[in-house]
Coordinates of C-alpha atoms in Angstrom, one line a residue:
M1189 CA 185.4 283.4 81.8
L1190 CA 183.2 285.7 84.2
V1191 CA 186.4 285.2 86.1
L1192 CA 188.8 286.4 83.8
M1193 CA 186.5 289.7 82.4
L1194 CA 186.2 290.6 85.7
C1195 CA 189.6 291.2 86.0
S1196 CA 190.4 292.5 83.3
G1197 CA 188.0 294.8 83.8
I1198 CA 190.0 295.7 86.8
M1199 CA 192.9 296.2 85.2
V1200 CA 191.5 298.1 82.4
A1201 CA 190.7 301.0 84.8
C1202 CA 193.8 301.2 87.2
W1203 CA 195.3 301.7 84.3
Q1204 CA 193.6 304.2 83.2
A1205 CA 193.9 306.2 86.3
Y1206 CA 196.9 305.6 86.4
A1207 CA 197.6 307.3 83.1
G1208 CA 195.0 310.1 83.7
Y1209 CA 192.1 309.2 81.9
S1210 CA 190.2 311.2 84.1
K1211 CA 187.6 311.7 81.8
D1212 CA 187.0 308.2 81.1
F1213 CA 187.4 307.1 84.1
K1214 CA 184.2 307.2 85.7
Y1215 CA 182.6 304.8 82.7
T1216 CA 185.2 302.6 83.7
A1217 CA 184.5 302.5 87.0
Y1218 CA 180.6 302.1 86.0
T1219 CA 182.0 299.3 84.2
V1220 CA 183.9 297.4 86.4
I1221 CA 180.7 297.7 88.7
F1222 CA 178.7 296.3 86.1
F1223 CA 181.1 293.0 85.8
I1224 CA 181.4 292.7 89.9
S1225 CA 177.8 292.2 89.5
V1226 CA 177.3 290.1 87.3
F1227 CA 179.9 287.8 89.0
A1228 CA 178.2 288.0 91.9
S1229 CA 174.9 286.9 90.6
F1230 CA 177.1 284.2 89.1
L1231 CA 178.1 283.0 92.5
L1232 CA 175.1 283.9 94.5
C1233 CA 172.1 282.1 92.2
P1234 CA 172.4 278.9 92.9
L1235 CA 172.8 280.0 96.9
I1236 CA 169.6 281.8 96.4
Y1237 CA 168.0 278.8 94.1
K1238 CA 168.5 276.2 96.9
K1239 CA 166.2 278.6 99.9
T1240 CA 163.9 278.7 97.7
I1241 CA 160.4 276.9 98.3
E1242 CA 161.4 274.7 94.8
Y1243 CA 164.7 273.3 95.4
K1244 CA 163.7 272.3 99.2
I1245 CA 160.6 271.0 97.6
K1246 CA 162.8 268.9 94.9
N1247 CA 165.4 267.6 97.5
A1248 CA 163.0 267.2 99.8
L1249 CA 161.1 264.5 97.3
K1250 CA 164.6 262.7 96.5
K1251 CA 165.4 262.5 100.3
K1252 CA 161.9 260.7 100.4
K1253 CA 161.1 264.0 103.3
I1254 CA 157.8 264.3 101.4
Y1255 CA 155.9 261.3 101.8
P1256 CA 152.5 259.9 101.9
L1257 CA 149.9 258.6 104.7
I1258 CA 146.6 257.6 104.1
Q1259 CA 143.0 258.5 106.1
P1260 CA 140.8 254.9 105.5
I1261 CA 137.4 256.3 104.4
V1262 CA 134.7 254.0 105.7
C1263 CA 131.3 252.6 104.8
A1264 CA 128.3 254.5 106.7
D1265 CA 126.4 251.2 107.2
T1266 CA 129.2 248.2 107.5
G1267 CA 131.9 250.1 108.9
K1268 CA 134.7 248.7 107.0
I1269 CA 137.0 250.3 105.2
V1270 CA 136.1 251.2 101.3
G1271 CA 139.1 253.5 100.4
G1272 CA 141.5 255.8 101.1
E1273 CA 143.0 259.4 101.1
V1274 CA 146.6 260.8 100.6
L1275 CA 147.4 263.3 102.7
M1276 CA 151.1 264.3 102.2
R1277 CA 153.7 264.9 104.9
W1278 CA 156.7 267.0 104.6
R1279 CA 159.6 265.9 107.8
I1280 CA 162.2 268.8 107.7
S1281 CA 163.9 266.9 111.1
E1282 CA 162.8 264.7 113.5
G1283 CA 159.7 265.6 115.3
E1284 CA 159.7 269.0 112.9
L1285 CA 156.9 268.1 110.2
V1286 CA 155.6 271.2 107.3
P1287 CA 151.9 271.6 107.8
P1288 CA 150.5 270.9 104.5
E1289 CA 148.0 274.0 104.3
L1290 CA 151.5 276.0 104.2
F1291 CA 153.8 274.1 101.5
I1292 CA 151.0 272.5 99.2
P1293 CA 149.3 275.9 97.8
I1294 CA 152.3 277.0 97.2
A1295 CA 153.3 273.8 94.9
E1296 CA 150.0 274.1 93.5
S1297 CA 151.0 277.9 92.7
N1298 CA 154.6 277.3 90.8
G1299 CA 153.7 273.9 89.3
M1300 CA 156.3 271.5 91.6
I1301 CA 153.2 269.9 92.5
K1302 CA 152.8 267.7 89.2
L1303 CA 156.3 266.3 90.5
I1304 CA 155.5 265.8 93.7
T1305 CA 152.0 263.8 92.7
T1306 CA 154.0 261.8 90.5
E1307 CA 156.4 260.8 93.3
T1308 CA 153.4 260.1 94.9
F1309 CA 151.9 257.6 92.4
R1310 CA 154.9 255.9 92.3
T1311 CA 155.4 255.4 96.2
I1312 CA 152.3 254.5 96.1
T1313 CA 152.3 252.2 93.7
K1314 CA 155.0 250.6 95.1
A1315 CA 153.9 250.2 98.6
F1316 CA 150.9 247.8 97.6
F1317 CA 153.4 246.0 94.6
V1318 CA 155.4 245.6 97.7
N1319 CA 152.6 244.4 100.3
N1320 CA 151.8 241.6 96.9
N1321 CA 147.9 241.5 98.9
I1322 CA 145.0 241.3 97.1
F1323 CA 142.2 242.6 99.0
K1324 CA 139.1 240.8 98.5
E1325 CA 136.6 243.9 98.0
N1326 CA 137.6 246.5 95.7
I1327 CA 138.6 249.8 97.7
I1328 CA 139.8 253.0 95.8
I1329 CA 142.2 255.1 96.7
F1330 CA 142.1 259.0 96.2
F1331 CA 145.1 261.1 95.1
N1332 CA 144.6 265.2 95.4
V1333 CA 145.4 266.5 92.4
S1334 CA 144.5 271.0 91.1
S1335 CA 144.7 273.0 88.0
A1336 CA 147.8 272.6 87.5
N1337 CA 147.4 268.8 87.2
F1338 CA 145.0 269.7 84.3
E1339 CA 147.1 271.7 82.0
D1340 CA 148.7 268.4 80.4
E1341 CA 148.7 264.6 79.7
K1342 CA 151.1 263.8 82.8
L1343 CA 148.7 263.4 84.8
L1344 CA 146.6 260.8 82.8
N1345 CA 149.6 258.4 82.3
D1346 CA 150.6 258.8 86.0
C1347 CA 147.3 257.2 86.4
N1348 CA 147.7 254.8 83.3
V1349 CA 151.5 253.8 84.5
A1350 CA 149.7 253.4 88.1
A1351 CA 146.3 251.2 87.2
E1352 CA 147.8 248.8 85.7
I1353 CA 149.7 247.4 89.2
L1354 CA 146.8 248.4 91.3
H1355 CA 144.4 246.9 89.6
R1356 CA 146.3 243.6 90.3
Y1357 CA 145.1 244.0 93.6
N1358 CA 141.9 245.3 92.9
V1359 CA 142.7 248.8 93.8
N1360 CA 140.9 251.6 92.1
I1361 CA 141.8 254.8 91.2
G1362 CA 140.1 258.3 92.8
L1363 CA 141.2 261.9 91.9
E1364 CA 140.2 264.6 94.6
V1365 CA 139.3 267.9 92.9
T1366 CA 141.1 269.8 94.9
E1367 CA 138.9 274.0 96.1
R1368 CA 142.0 275.7 96.4
T1369 CA 143.0 276.5 92.7
F1370 CA 139.9 277.3 89.6
I1371 CA 140.2 275.0 86.7
E1372 CA 139.2 276.1 83.5
G1373 CA 136.6 273.9 81.1
N1374 CA 138.6 274.2 78.2
A1375 CA 139.1 271.6 75.7
C1376 CA 142.5 270.2 76.8
T1377 CA 140.9 269.6 80.7
R1378 CA 137.9 267.5 79.4
H1379 CA 140.3 266.1 77.0
I1380 CA 142.0 264.8 80.2
T1381 CA 138.7 264.4 82.2
E1382 CA 137.4 262.3 79.4
E1383 CA 140.3 260.3 79.0
L1384 CA 140.7 259.7 82.6
R1385 CA 136.8 258.4 82.5
R1386 CA 137.6 256.0 79.8
A1387 CA 140.2 254.4 82.3
G1388 CA 138.8 253.6 84.9
V1389 CA 139.6 256.3 87.2
V1390 CA 136.5 257.6 89.3
I1391 CA 136.5 261.5 89.9
A1392 CA 135.5 263.5 93.6
L1393 CA 134.8 267.0 94.1
D1394 CA 136.8 268.1 98.0
D1395 CA 135.7 270.0 100.1
F1396 CA 132.4 270.7 98.2
G1397 CA 130.7 274.5 99.1
T1398 CA 134.4 276.1 100.0
G1399 CA 136.3 277.9 97.4
N1400 CA 136.3 276.3 94.1
S1401 CA 135.0 273.6 94.8
N1402 CA 131.0 274.3 94.0
Y1403 CA 128.4 273.9 91.0
L1404 CA 130.4 274.4 88.1
Y1405 CA 132.2 271.8 88.7
I1406 CA 129.5 269.3 88.9
K1407 CA 128.8 270.3 85.3
Q1408 CA 132.6 270.4 84.5
F1409 CA 133.5 267.0 85.9
E1410 CA 130.5 265.2 86.1
P1411 CA 131.8 263.3 89.8
N1412 CA 131.0 260.5 91.4
F1413 CA 131.6 261.4 94.8
I1414 CA 130.8 264.6 96.4
K1415 CA 133.1 265.3 99.8
I1416 CA 131.6 267.7 102.3
D1417 CA 134.2 269.6 103.8
K1418 CA 134.6 269.1 107.8
A1419 CA 133.9 273.0 108.1
F1420 CA 130.5 272.0 108.0
I1421 CA 130.6 268.3 110.0
S1422 CA 132.2 270.3 112.7
E1423 CA 129.2 271.6 114.3
I1424 CA 126.2 269.7 112.5
D1425 CA 124.9 268.0 115.4
T1426 CA 124.1 271.8 116.9
D1427 CA 124.0 274.6 114.0
K1428 CA 120.6 274.3 112.3
F1429 CA 122.6 275.8 109.2
S1430 CA 125.2 273.3 108.8
K1431 CA 123.1 270.6 109.0
T1432 CA 120.6 272.2 106.9
T1433 CA 123.4 273.1 104.0
V1434 CA 124.7 268.8 104.3
Q1435 CA 120.8 267.7 103.6
S1436 CA 121.0 269.8 100.6
M1437 CA 124.5 268.1 99.1
L1438 CA 122.9 264.9 100.2
L1439 CA 119.6 265.8 98.0
L1440 CA 121.8 266.6 94.8
G1441 CA 124.1 263.5 95.5
K1442 CA 120.7 262.1 94.9
G1443 CA 120.2 263.4 92.0
L1444 CA 123.2 263.5 90.3
E1445 CA 123.7 260.1 91.4
C1446 CA 126.7 260.6 93.4
R1447 CA 128.1 259.4 96.2
I1448 CA 128.4 261.8 99.4
V1449 CA 131.4 261.5 101.8
A1450 CA 132.0 263.3 104.9
E1451 CA 134.9 264.3 106.1
G1452 CA 136.4 265.6 109.5
I1453 CA 134.3 263.4 111.6
E1454 CA 135.5 263.7 115.3
T1455 CA 132.4 263.1 117.4
E1456 CA 130.1 259.6 117.9
S1457 CA 127.5 262.6 118.0
Q1458 CA 128.3 264.2 115.0
K1459 CA 128.9 260.5 113.1
K1460 CA 124.9 259.9 114.8
V1461 CA 123.8 263.2 112.8
L1462 CA 125.4 262.0 109.8
L1463 CA 123.9 258.4 109.5
E1464 CA 120.7 259.5 110.3
M1465 CA 120.9 261.8 107.6
G1466 CA 122.2 258.8 104.8
V1467 CA 125.3 259.9 104.0
D1468 CA 126.9 257.0 102.4
Y1469 CA 130.7 257.1 103.6
L1470 CA 132.8 258.6 106.4
Q1471 CA 135.9 259.9 107.2
G1472 CA 138.0 262.2 110.2
Y1473 CA 139.7 261.3 113.3
L1474 CA 137.0 258.9 114.6
F1475 CA 138.1 255.9 112.8
S1476 CA 141.5 257.4 112.5
K1477 CA 143.6 259.7 111.8
P1478 CA 146.5 259.1 108.5
I1479 CA 147.9 256.2 108.6
P1480 CA 151.3 255.0 107.0
L1481 CA 150.2 252.8 104.0
S1482 CA 151.8 249.2 106.0
E1483 CA 149.3 250.3 109.2
F1484 CA 146.7 251.1 106.0
F1485 CA 147.4 247.2 104.5
D1486 CA 146.5 245.8 108.1
K1487 CA 143.5 247.6 108.5
V1488 CA 142.3 247.0 105.0
K1489 CA 142.7 243.3 106.3
G1490 CA 140.8 243.8 109.0
N1491 CA 137.7 243.9 107.7
N1492 CA 137.9 240.2 106.4

């Protein structure tokens, strides 16, 4: 249709020019330009869309190029793996990755994070089903969620569907509320949070003390876990401010009956200080980098 309109417009312009309708030719020329612009847009829009991050994310999910790894979380007292945090990676070619700090914030801002969350739940659930190993002790698998996930009940549905399978293997679902985007404490958020609790989902505040992860979130979500950001851990063995800040978080957690997870631990010195302070759980490259699901299963089996 657009091709026909364009051709018709050009023919009219040429005929009027030939017939000497000079006073109307300028108007007709503008009309032709308009048709050409519309036609060009019709042709170029699909090409432009393919350049957008939305298309690239959808395509990457479809081709399994966005995939989950799990970083183990260990008990400070025993050193056993008690759970893990799901971390998404995007491979665009062999050996080349899109940094998560680049594509995750974009996905959160345009709502694509909900699609990523759903696909992550599906992938993790399928992996546990295929592995088909019932763990002797309960573990918690934490999924990161942001403000977009609390806009409707899709998150609740994802958790309920996954829980039906994961509970068979003594796996509980945890949600890490990220600090990057602010989550309104409105009726929808409260409803979803309450229903998640009824379903047995535990809630953690990720990177507490940074971004939007603050005291307001504690009142809003009443978390089961508080995760201390690596910004406070990296110099805890040398910096008085970092150590004092972590101590205050530990007191807060104790008063609210929240478990404390220290993230980003890379050295034995950091681990020693945190153990002396009474942190409950530890996470970081000192114990394990983010690993494929199959390797995580083997590590958890090693607990026994």
